PDB file of C-alpha atoms in Angstrom:
ATOM      1  CA  MET A  21      65.517  82.721  94.745  1.00 88.00           C
ATOM      2  CA  VAL A  22      68.594  82.965  96.933  1.00 90.00           C
ATOM      3  CA  ARG A  23      68.544  79.245  97.658  1.00 91.00           C
ATOM      4  CA  ALA A  24      68.252  78.535  93.923  1.00 91.00           C
ATOM      5  CA  LEU A  25      71.230  80.802  93.273  1.00 91.00           C
ATOM      6  CA  ALA A  26      73.289  78.926  95.869  1.00 92.00           C
ATOM      7  CA  LYS A  27      72.421  75.525  94.383  1.00 91.00           C
ATOM      8  CA  SER A  28      73.268  76.780  90.898  1.00 92.00           C
ATOM      9  CA  VAL A  29      76.848  77.597  91.885  1.00 91.00           C
ATOM     10  CA  SER A  30      77.504  74.736  94.352  1.00 89.00           C
ATOM     11  CA  ALA A  31      77.627  77.228  97.226  1.00 91.00           C
ATOM     12  CA  LYS A  32      76.917  76.741 100.924  1.00 92.00           C
ATOM     13  CA  PHE A  33      73.537  78.380 101.626  1.00 93.00           C
ATOM     14  CA  ARG A  34      72.558  79.804 105.024  1.00 92.00           C
ATOM     15  CA  ARG A  35      69.304  81.502 105.993  1.00 93.00           C
ATOM     16  CA  ILE A  36      68.951  83.828 108.967  1.00 92.00           C
ATOM     17  CA  GLN A  37      65.458  84.809 110.099  1.00 91.00           C
ATOM     18  CA  PHE A  38      65.888  88.218 111.704  1.00 89.00           C
ATOM     19  CA  THR A  39      63.494  88.451 114.627  1.00 87.00           C
ATOM     20  CA  PRO A  40      63.324  91.050 117.430  1.00 87.00           C
ATOM     21  CA  ASP A  41      64.972  88.674 119.933  1.00 88.00           C
ATOM     22  CA  LEU A  42      67.899  87.702 117.675  1.00 89.00           C
ATOM     23  CA  LEU A  43      71.343  88.360 119.209  1.00 89.00           C
ATOM     24  CA  PRO A  44      74.622  89.201 117.407  1.00 88.00           C
ATOM     25  CA  SER A  45      76.084  85.882 118.557  1.00 89.00           C
ATOM     26  CA  ASP A  46      73.172  84.109 116.838  1.00 90.00           C
ATOM     27  CA  VAL A  47      74.596  85.466 113.584  1.00 91.00           C
ATOM     28  CA  THR A  48      78.358  85.319 114.032  1.00 90.00           C
ATOM     29  CA  GLY A  49      78.666  82.308 116.329  1.00 88.00           C
ATOM     30  CA  VAL A  50      79.724  81.836 119.935  1.00 87.00           C
ATOM     31  CA  SER A  51      82.534  80.320 121.982  1.00 85.00           C
ATOM     32  CA  ILE A  52      81.378  77.475 124.253  1.00 87.00           C
ATOM     33  CA  TYR A  53      83.457  75.944 127.038  1.00 83.00           C
ATOM     34  CA  ASN A  54      84.328  72.288 126.518  1.00 83.00           C
ATOM     35  CA  PRO A  55      84.930  70.754 129.971  1.00 86.00           C
ATOM     36  CA  LYS A  56      86.507  67.631 128.480  1.00 83.00           C
ATOM     37  CA  GLU A  57      89.166  69.578 126.598  1.00 81.00           C
ATOM     38  CA  MET A  58      89.184  72.369 129.218  1.00 80.00           C
ATOM     39  CA  GLU A  59      89.081  75.060 126.546  1.00 83.00           C
ATOM     40  CA  PHE A  60      86.609  77.183 124.634  1.00 84.00           C
ATOM     41  CA  GLU A  61      85.430  75.969 121.257  1.00 85.00           C
ATOM     42  CA  PHE A  62      84.063  78.248 118.569  1.00 85.00           C
ATOM     43  CA  ARG A  63      80.660  77.231 117.248  1.00 89.00           C
ATOM     44  CA  PRO A  64      80.218  79.055 113.932  1.00 89.00           C
ATOM     45  CA  GLY A  65      76.989  80.927 113.268  1.00 89.00           C
ATOM     46  CA  PRO A  66      74.945  80.950 110.067  1.00 91.00           C
ATOM     47  CA  ILE A  67      77.057  83.756 108.618  1.00 91.00           C
ATOM     48  CA  MET A  68      79.739  81.123 107.983  1.00 90.00           C
ATOM     49  CA  GLY A  69      78.580  80.282 104.481  1.00 89.00           C
ATOM     50  CA  ASN A  70      78.931  81.429 100.884  1.00 92.00           C
ATOM     51  CA  ILE A  71      75.471  82.800 100.133  1.00 93.00           C
ATOM     52  CA  ILE A  72      73.503  84.209 103.063  1.00 93.00           C
ATOM     53  CA  LEU A  73      69.831  85.169 103.136  1.00 94.00           C
ATOM     54  CA  ALA A  74      69.088  87.787 105.799  1.00 92.00           C
ATOM     55  CA  ASP A  75      65.303  87.490 105.854  1.00 91.00           C
ATOM     56  CA  GLU A  76      63.345  90.554 107.056  1.00 89.00           C
ATOM     57  CA  ILE A  77      66.519  92.216 108.273  1.00 88.00           C
ATOM     58  CA  ASN A  78      64.652  95.311 109.509  1.00 86.00           C
ATOM     59  CA  ARG A  79      62.780  93.295 112.172  1.00 86.00           C
ATOM     60  CA  THR A  80      65.804  92.944 114.423  1.00 86.00           C
ATOM     61  CA  SER A  81      67.641  95.574 116.461  1.00 85.00           C
ATOM     62  CA  PRO A  82      70.437  97.722 114.991  1.00 83.00           C
ATOM     63  CA  LYS A  83      72.890  95.955 117.318  1.00 83.00           C
ATOM     64  CA  THR A  84      72.127  92.617 115.690  1.00 85.00           C
ATOM     65  CA  GLN A  85      72.028  94.157 112.214  1.00 84.00           C
ATOM     66  CA  SER A  86      75.554  95.422 112.826  1.00 83.00           C
ATOM     67  CA  ALA A  87      76.746  91.828 113.279  1.00 84.00           C
ATOM     68  CA  LEU A  88      76.750  91.641 109.480  1.00 86.00           C
ATOM     69  CA  LEU A  89      78.878  94.769 108.994  1.00 86.00           C
ATOM     70  CA  GLU A  90      82.313  93.223 109.485  1.00 85.00           C
ATOM     71  CA  GLY A  91      81.434  90.189 107.402  1.00 87.00           C
ATOM     72  CA  MET A  92      80.119  92.253 104.486  1.00 88.00           C
ATOM     73  CA  GLU A  93      83.073  94.643 104.506  1.00 86.00           C
ATOM     74  CA  GLU A  94      86.050  92.549 105.638  1.00 87.00           C
ATOM     75  CA  HIS A  95      84.773  89.029 104.813  1.00 88.00           C
ATOM     76  CA  SER A  96      85.578  87.992 108.368  1.00 89.00           C
ATOM     77  CA  VAL A  97      83.964  88.002 111.814  1.00 88.00           C
ATOM     78  CA  THR A  98      85.597  88.576 115.184  1.00 86.00           C
ATOM     79  CA  VAL A  99      84.339  86.619 118.199  1.00 85.00           C
ATOM     80  CA  ASP A 100      86.026  86.934 121.607  1.00 82.00           C
ATOM     81  CA  GLY A 101      88.993  88.694 120.022  1.00 82.00           C
ATOM     82  CA  VAL A 102      89.596  85.957 117.427  1.00 85.00           C
ATOM     83  CA  THR A 103      89.044  86.732 113.737  1.00 88.00           C
ATOM     84  CA  HIS A 104      87.488  84.009 111.594  1.00 87.00           C
ATOM     85  CA  LEU A 105      87.608  84.253 107.804  1.00 89.00           C
ATOM     86  CA  LEU A 106      84.419  83.719 105.842  1.00 89.00           C
ATOM     87  CA  GLY A 107      84.032  81.595 102.743  1.00 85.00           C
ATOM     88  CA  LYS A 108      84.864  82.751  99.234  1.00 88.00           C
ATOM     89  CA  PRO A 109      82.775  83.890  97.544  1.00 90.00           C
ATOM     90  CA  PHE A 110      80.670  85.565 100.226  1.00 91.00           C
ATOM     91  CA  PHE A 111      77.351  87.103  99.273  1.00 90.00           C
ATOM     92  CA  VAL A 112      74.525  88.524 101.398  1.00 92.00           C
ATOM     93  CA  MET A 113      71.005  89.162 100.147  1.00 93.00           C
ATOM     94  CA  ALA A 114      68.562  90.755 102.570  1.00 91.00           C
ATOM     95  CA  THR A 115      64.803  91.223 102.397  1.00 89.00           C
ATOM     96  CA  GLN A 116      62.581  93.814 104.031  1.00 83.00           C
ATOM     97  CA  ASN A 117      58.840  93.696 104.594  1.00 72.00           C
ATOM     98  CA  PRO A 118      57.476  96.594 102.505  1.00 65.00           C
ATOM     99  CA  ILE A 119      53.986  96.551 104.032  1.00 63.00           C
ATOM    100  CA  ASP A 120      54.043  96.172 107.818  1.00 61.00           C
ATOM    101  CA  TYR A 121      56.515  98.593 109.408  1.00 62.00           C
ATOM    102  CA  GLU A 122      55.238  98.158 112.987  1.00 64.00           C
ATOM    103  CA  GLY A 123      57.986  96.816 115.209  1.00 64.00           C
ATOM    104  CA  THR A 124      60.740  97.319 112.633  1.00 75.00           C
ATOM    105  CA  TYR A 125      64.062  99.147 112.825  1.00 78.00           C
ATOM    106  CA  PRO A 126      65.171 101.216 109.820  1.00 78.00           C
ATOM    107  CA  LEU A 127      68.581 100.111 108.583  1.00 81.00           C
ATOM    108  CA  PRO A 128      71.295 102.631 109.513  1.00 81.00           C
ATOM    109  CA  GLU A 129      73.196 104.379 106.732  1.00 84.00           C
ATOM    110  CA  ALA A 130      76.373 102.390 107.441  1.00 83.00           C
ATOM    111  CA  GLN A 131      74.463  99.135 106.962  1.00 84.00           C
ATOM    112  CA  LEU A 132      72.740 100.239 103.756  1.00 88.00           C
ATOM    113  CA  ASP A 133      76.048 101.396 102.303  1.00 90.00           C
ATOM    114  CA  ARG A 134      77.378  97.815 102.470  1.00 90.00           C
ATOM    115  CA  PHE A 135      74.735  96.519 100.070  1.00 92.00           C
ATOM    116  CA  LEU A 136      75.737  96.733  96.420  1.00 93.00           C
ATOM    117  CA  LEU A 137      72.224  96.896  94.937  1.00 93.00           C
ATOM    118  CA  LYS A 138      68.627  97.352  96.012  1.00 92.00           C
ATOM    119  CA  MET A 139      65.808  96.028  93.837  1.00 89.00           C
ATOM    120  CA  LYS A 140      62.032  95.948  94.139  1.00 85.00           C
ATOM    121  CA  MET A 141      60.741  92.601  92.951  1.00 82.00           C
ATOM    122  CA  GLY A 142      57.068  93.389  92.386  1.00 82.00           C
ATOM    123  CA  TYR A 143      54.647  90.813  90.988  1.00 88.00           C
ATOM    124  CA  PRO A 144      55.312  88.450  88.067  1.00 90.00           C
ATOM    125  CA  SER A 145      53.383  88.883  84.831  1.00 93.00           C
ATOM    126  CA  LEU A 146      50.358  86.666  84.163  1.00 95.00           C
ATOM    127  CA  ASP A 147      52.346  84.417  81.829  1.00 94.00           C
ATOM    128  CA  GLU A 148      55.187  84.147  84.336  1.00 93.00           C
ATOM    129  CA  GLU A 149      52.806  83.246  87.163  1.00 93.00           C
ATOM    130  CA  MET A 150      51.171  80.627  84.937  1.00 94.00           C
ATOM    131  CA  GLU A 151      54.613  79.130  84.350  1.00 91.00           C
ATOM    132  CA  VAL A 152      55.169  79.049  88.124  1.00 89.00           C
ATOM    133  CA  LEU A 153      51.962  77.056  88.605  1.00 92.00           C
ATOM    134  CA  VAL A 154      52.855  74.618  85.838  1.00 91.00           C
ATOM    135  CA  ARG A 155      56.305  73.959  87.291  1.00 87.00           C
ATOM    136  CA  ALA A 156      55.048  73.626  90.871  1.00 85.00           C
ATOM    137  CA  GLN A 157      52.115  71.352  90.079  1.00 85.00           C
ATOM    138  CA  ARG A 158      53.898  68.072  90.820  1.00 81.00           C
ATOM    139  CA  SER A 159      57.070  69.091  92.672  1.00 81.00           C
ATOM    140  CA  LEU A 160      59.137  72.081  93.631  1.00 83.00           C
ATOM    141  CA  PRO A 161      61.565  72.844  90.767  1.00 82.00           C
ATOM    142  CA  ILE A 162      64.294  73.881  93.213  1.00 84.00           C
ATOM    143  CA  GLU A 163      64.605  70.314  94.459  1.00 83.00           C
ATOM    144  CA  ASP A 164      65.802  69.171  91.010  1.00 83.00           C
ATOM    145  CA  LEU A 165      68.090  72.140  90.431  1.00 86.00           C
ATOM    146  CA  GLN A 166      71.632  71.175  89.432  1.00 90.00           C
ATOM    147  CA  PRO A 167      74.810  73.309  89.622  1.00 91.00           C
ATOM    148  CA  VAL A 168      75.835  74.992  86.389  1.00 92.00           C
ATOM    149  CA  VAL A 169      79.207  76.210  87.680  1.00 90.00           C
ATOM    150  CA  SER A 170      81.568  75.289  90.502  1.00 91.00           C
ATOM    151  CA  LEU A 171      82.755  77.639  93.226  1.00 91.00           C
ATOM    152  CA  GLU A 172      86.257  77.495  91.778  1.00 92.00           C
ATOM    153  CA  ASP A 173      84.944  78.593  88.380  1.00 93.00           C
ATOM    154  CA  LEU A 174      82.964  81.363  90.049  1.00 92.00           C
ATOM    155  CA  ARG A 175      86.079  82.635  91.818  1.00 92.00           C
ATOM    156  CA  ASP A 176      87.900  82.661  88.478  1.00 93.00           C
ATOM    157  CA  LEU A 177      85.059  84.676  86.944  1.00 93.00           C
ATOM    158  CA  GLN A 178      85.277  87.180  89.781  1.00 92.00           C
ATOM    159  CA  GLN A 179      88.953  87.688  89.011  1.00 93.00           C
ATOM    160  CA  SER A 180      88.204  88.082  85.298  1.00 94.00           C
ATOM    161  CA  ILE A 181      85.661  90.828  86.016  1.00 95.00           C
ATOM    162  CA  LYS A 182      88.391  92.911  87.646  1.00 94.00           C
ATOM    163  CA  GLU A 183      90.146  93.063  84.252  1.00 94.00           C
ATOM    164  CA  VAL A 184      87.174  94.778  82.550  1.00 95.00           C
ATOM    165  CA  VAL A 185      88.408  98.205  81.450  1.00 95.00           C
ATOM    166  CA  VAL A 186      86.851 101.347  82.935  1.00 95.00           C
ATOM    167  CA  ASP A 187      88.120 104.419  81.104  1.00 93.00           C
ATOM    168  CA  ASP A 188      89.149 107.407  83.220  1.00 93.00           C
ATOM    169  CA  THR A 189      86.394 109.477  81.618  1.00 94.00           C
ATOM    170  CA  LEU A 190      83.842 106.972  82.913  1.00 95.00           C
ATOM    171  CA  LYS A 191      85.410 106.973  86.361  1.00 96.00           C
ATOM    172  CA  ARG A 192      85.084 110.751  86.335  1.00 95.00           C
ATOM    173  CA  TYR A 193      81.454 110.348  85.220  1.00 96.00           C
ATOM    174  CA  ILE A 194      80.725 108.058  88.191  1.00 97.00           C
ATOM    175  CA  VAL A 195      82.375 110.478  90.611  1.00 96.00           C
ATOM    176  CA  GLU A 196      80.415 113.427  89.191  1.00 96.00           C
ATOM    177  CA  LEU A 197      77.145 111.518  89.540  1.00 96.00           C
ATOM    178  CA  ALA A 198      77.918 110.726  93.183  1.00 95.00           C
ATOM    179  CA  SER A 199      79.006 114.317  93.822  1.00 95.00           C
ATOM    180  CA  GLN A 200      75.768 115.699  92.384  1.00 95.00           C
ATOM    181  CA  THR A 201      73.717 113.657  94.870  1.00 94.00           C
ATOM    182  CA  ARG A 202      75.640 115.223  97.751  1.00 93.00           C
ATOM    183  CA  GLY A 203      74.761 118.769  96.721  1.00 89.00           C
ATOM    184  CA  HIS A 204      71.168 118.119  95.631  1.00 91.00           C
ATOM    185  CA  SER A 205      68.591 120.397  97.228  1.00 90.00           C
ATOM    186  CA  SER A 206      66.376 117.468  98.258  1.00 92.00           C
ATOM    187  CA  VAL A 207      69.161 115.356  99.775  1.00 92.00           C
ATOM    188  CA  TYR A 208      70.269 115.339 103.406  1.00 93.00           C
ATOM    189  CA  LEU A 209      72.997 112.717 102.880  1.00 92.00           C
ATOM    190  CA  GLY A 210      74.335 111.809  99.456  1.00 92.00           C
ATOM    191  CA  VAL A 211      76.225 108.871  97.998  1.00 94.00           C
ATOM    192  CA  SER A 212      79.509 108.021  99.725  1.00 93.00           C
ATOM    193  CA  PRO A 213      82.791 107.088  97.982  1.00 94.00           C
ATOM    194  CA  ARG A 214      81.869 103.463  98.732  1.00 94.00           C
ATOM    195  CA  GLY A 215      78.857 104.004  96.471  1.00 95.00           C
ATOM    196  CA  SER A 216      81.116 105.226  93.657  1.00 96.00           C
ATOM    197  CA  ILE A 217      83.237 102.095  93.986  1.00 96.00           C
ATOM    198  CA  ALA A 218      80.100  99.947  94.014  1.00 96.00           C
ATOM    199  CA  LEU A 219      78.795 101.505  90.789  1.00 97.00           C
ATOM    200  CA  MET A 220      82.127 100.989  89.045  1.00 97.00           C
ATOM    201  CA  LYS A 221      82.327  97.326  90.093  1.00 96.00           C
ATOM    202  CA  ALA A 222      78.693  96.706  89.195  1.00 97.00           C
ATOM    203  CA  ALA A 223      79.306  98.224  85.757  1.00 97.00           C
ATOM    204  CA  GLN A 224      82.308  95.955  85.258  1.00 97.00           C
ATOM    205  CA  ALA A 225      80.213  92.885  86.092  1.00 96.00           C
ATOM    206  CA  TYR A 226      77.358  94.077  83.880  1.00 97.00           C
ATOM    207  CA  ALA A 227      79.725  94.574  80.928  1.00 96.00           C
ATOM    208  CA  PHE A 228      81.262  91.131  81.533  1.00 96.00           C
ATOM    209  CA  ILE A 229      77.833  89.488  81.443  1.00 95.00           C
ATOM    210  CA  TYR A 230      77.262  91.043  78.027  1.00 95.00           C
ATOM    211  CA  GLU A 231      80.615  89.707  76.838  1.00 94.00           C
ATOM    212  CA  ARG A 232      82.418  93.037  76.742  1.00 94.00           C
ATOM    213  CA  ASP A 233      85.843  93.739  78.205  1.00 93.00           C
ATOM    214  CA  TYR A 234      85.055  97.433  78.645  1.00 94.00           C
ATOM    215  CA  VAL A 235      82.385  99.546  80.337  1.00 95.00           C
ATOM    216  CA  ILE A 236      80.200 101.967  78.393  1.00 94.00           C
ATOM    217  CA  PRO A 237      78.106 104.902  79.729  1.00 95.00           C
ATOM    218  CA  ASP A 238      74.881 102.927  79.195  1.00 95.00           C
ATOM    219  CA  ASP A 239      76.048 100.394  81.818  1.00 96.00           C
ATOM    220  CA  ILE A 240      76.503 103.145  84.388  1.00 96.00           C
ATOM    221  CA  GLN A 241      73.200 104.849  83.580  1.00 96.00           C
ATOM    222  CA  TYR A 242      71.242 101.605  83.838  1.00 96.00           C
ATOM    223  CA  LEU A 243      72.793 100.552  87.156  1.00 97.00           C
ATOM    224  CA  ALA A 244      72.934 103.943  88.910  1.00 96.00           C
ATOM    225  CA  PRO A 245      69.358 103.857  90.317  1.00 96.00           C
ATOM    226  CA  PHE A 246      69.920 100.354  91.752  1.00 96.00           C
ATOM    227  CA  VAL A 247      73.305 101.252  93.279  1.00 96.00           C
ATOM    228  CA  PHE A 248      72.707 104.844  94.431  1.00 96.00           C
ATOM    229  CA  ALA A 249      69.047 105.095  95.490  1.00 94.00           C
ATOM    230  CA  HIS A 250      69.284 103.182  98.793  1.00 93.00           C
ATOM    231  CA  ARG A 251      72.398 105.157  99.779  1.00 93.00           C
ATOM    232  CA  ILE A 252      70.612 108.524  99.637  1.00 93.00           C
ATOM    233  CA  ILE A 253      68.795 110.025 102.623  1.00 93.00           C
ATOM    234  CA  LEU A 254      66.227 112.658 101.718  1.00 92.00           C
ATOM    235  CA  LYS A 255      65.346 115.788 103.634  1.00 92.00           C
ATOM    236  CA  SER A 256      62.015 115.590 105.453  1.00 91.00           C
ATOM    237  CA  GLU A 257      60.418 118.273 103.268  1.00 92.00           C
ATOM    238  CA  ALA A 258      61.375 116.319 100.128  1.00 90.00           C
ATOM    239  CA  ARG A 259      59.694 113.183 101.500  1.00 89.00           C
ATOM    240  CA  PHE A 260      56.550 115.184 102.279  1.00 92.00           C
ATOM    241  CA  GLU A 261      56.490 116.389  98.671  1.00 90.00           C
ATOM    242  CA  GLY A 262      56.536 112.774  97.472  1.00 90.00           C
ATOM    243  CA  ILE A 263      60.063 112.866  96.062  1.00 92.00           C
ATOM    244  CA  THR A 264      61.831 109.513  96.070  1.00 92.00           C
ATOM    245  CA  THR A 265      65.519 108.686  96.004  1.00 93.00           C
ATOM    246  CA  GLU A 266      65.010 107.173  92.545  1.00 94.00           C
ATOM    247  CA  ASP A 267      63.692 110.553  91.388  1.00 94.00           C
ATOM    248  CA  VAL A 268      66.866 112.205  92.658  1.00 94.00           C
ATOM    249  CA  VAL A 269      69.108 109.714  90.846  1.00 95.00           C
ATOM    250  CA  ASN A 270      67.184 110.146  87.589  1.00 95.00           C
ATOM    251  CA  ARG A 271      67.424 113.925  87.834  1.00 94.00           C
ATOM    252  CA  VAL A 272      71.150 113.692  88.453  1.00 95.00           C
ATOM    253  CA  LEU A 273      71.545 111.380  85.447  1.00 95.00           C
ATOM    254  CA  ALA A 274      69.700 113.919  83.296  1.00 94.00           C
ATOM    255  CA  ARG A 275      71.860 116.773  84.583  1.00 93.00           C
ATOM    256  CA  VAL A 276      75.380 115.338  84.329  1.00 94.00           C
ATOM    257  CA  PRO A 277      76.784 115.318  80.749  1.00 92.00           C
ATOM    258  CA  VAL A 278      77.502 111.853  79.366  1.00 92.00           C
ATOM    259  CA  PRO A 279      81.167 111.422  78.393  1.00 87.00           C
ATOM    260  CA  VAL A 280      81.724 111.057  74.657  1.00 78.00           C
ATOM    261  CA  GLN A 281      85.048 109.901  73.261  1.00 64.00           C
ATOM    262  CA  ARG A 282      86.293 111.956  70.352  1.00 53.00           C
ATOM    263  CA  LEU A 283      87.902 110.297  67.349  1.00 43.00           C
ATOM    264  CA  VAL A 284      91.290 111.764  66.523  1.00 44.00           C
ATOM    265  CA  LYS A 285      92.426 111.504  62.909  1.00 43.00           C
TER     266      LYS A 285
END
């Protein structure tokens, strides 16, 4: 899916298989001494791309996981004191193995907070899986995939999304939702201000996709579970009771009043 996305937007795709023996330099790159030139040369790592797939990110150590932090936040990496800018756009999608947790490292809160959304893919429907078989019978469809937009066009779209209007009442609504997660009885650590920013930006993009130049409360309510759930850390007793972070977000959504604009005659 990530490779198909990269091909669709003419982006440079890089895949990193996160294994227990992976080192931070295997992600960011390393400086190697060139005896002919008598100087160190920087050999860029796989993070130097536009769309990055971090496959099974929880199978490597937290030290190596943290190699992505600077890139995801600052869009740059620092190697041997030298900062190297990453490509624009820069997008990271990570996968986790949901079945076998032996030998894995849970992602720290600071790492999770850098991801905009978390989604559970699940299985396709019967009709969708039939369509997969039909398309894959003779060749892999991804091999014939053609770009539908250039990187320059994509950068322009990213700038246009910033112009989508978010009313102050909706900003207040987002902040109140985040605040309610912090004081929830089942929550040990609630949504950070970075999560509030993420929900606002996600709502802007969602409204833009549906050809609106303004955000509505429905956008925020739909996206909140995807943006907030992975940023919440539950108390141990809540986990034992079977409460999930999605349950917490849904309860918060039901509790916080939805802003309604009044018409003034």
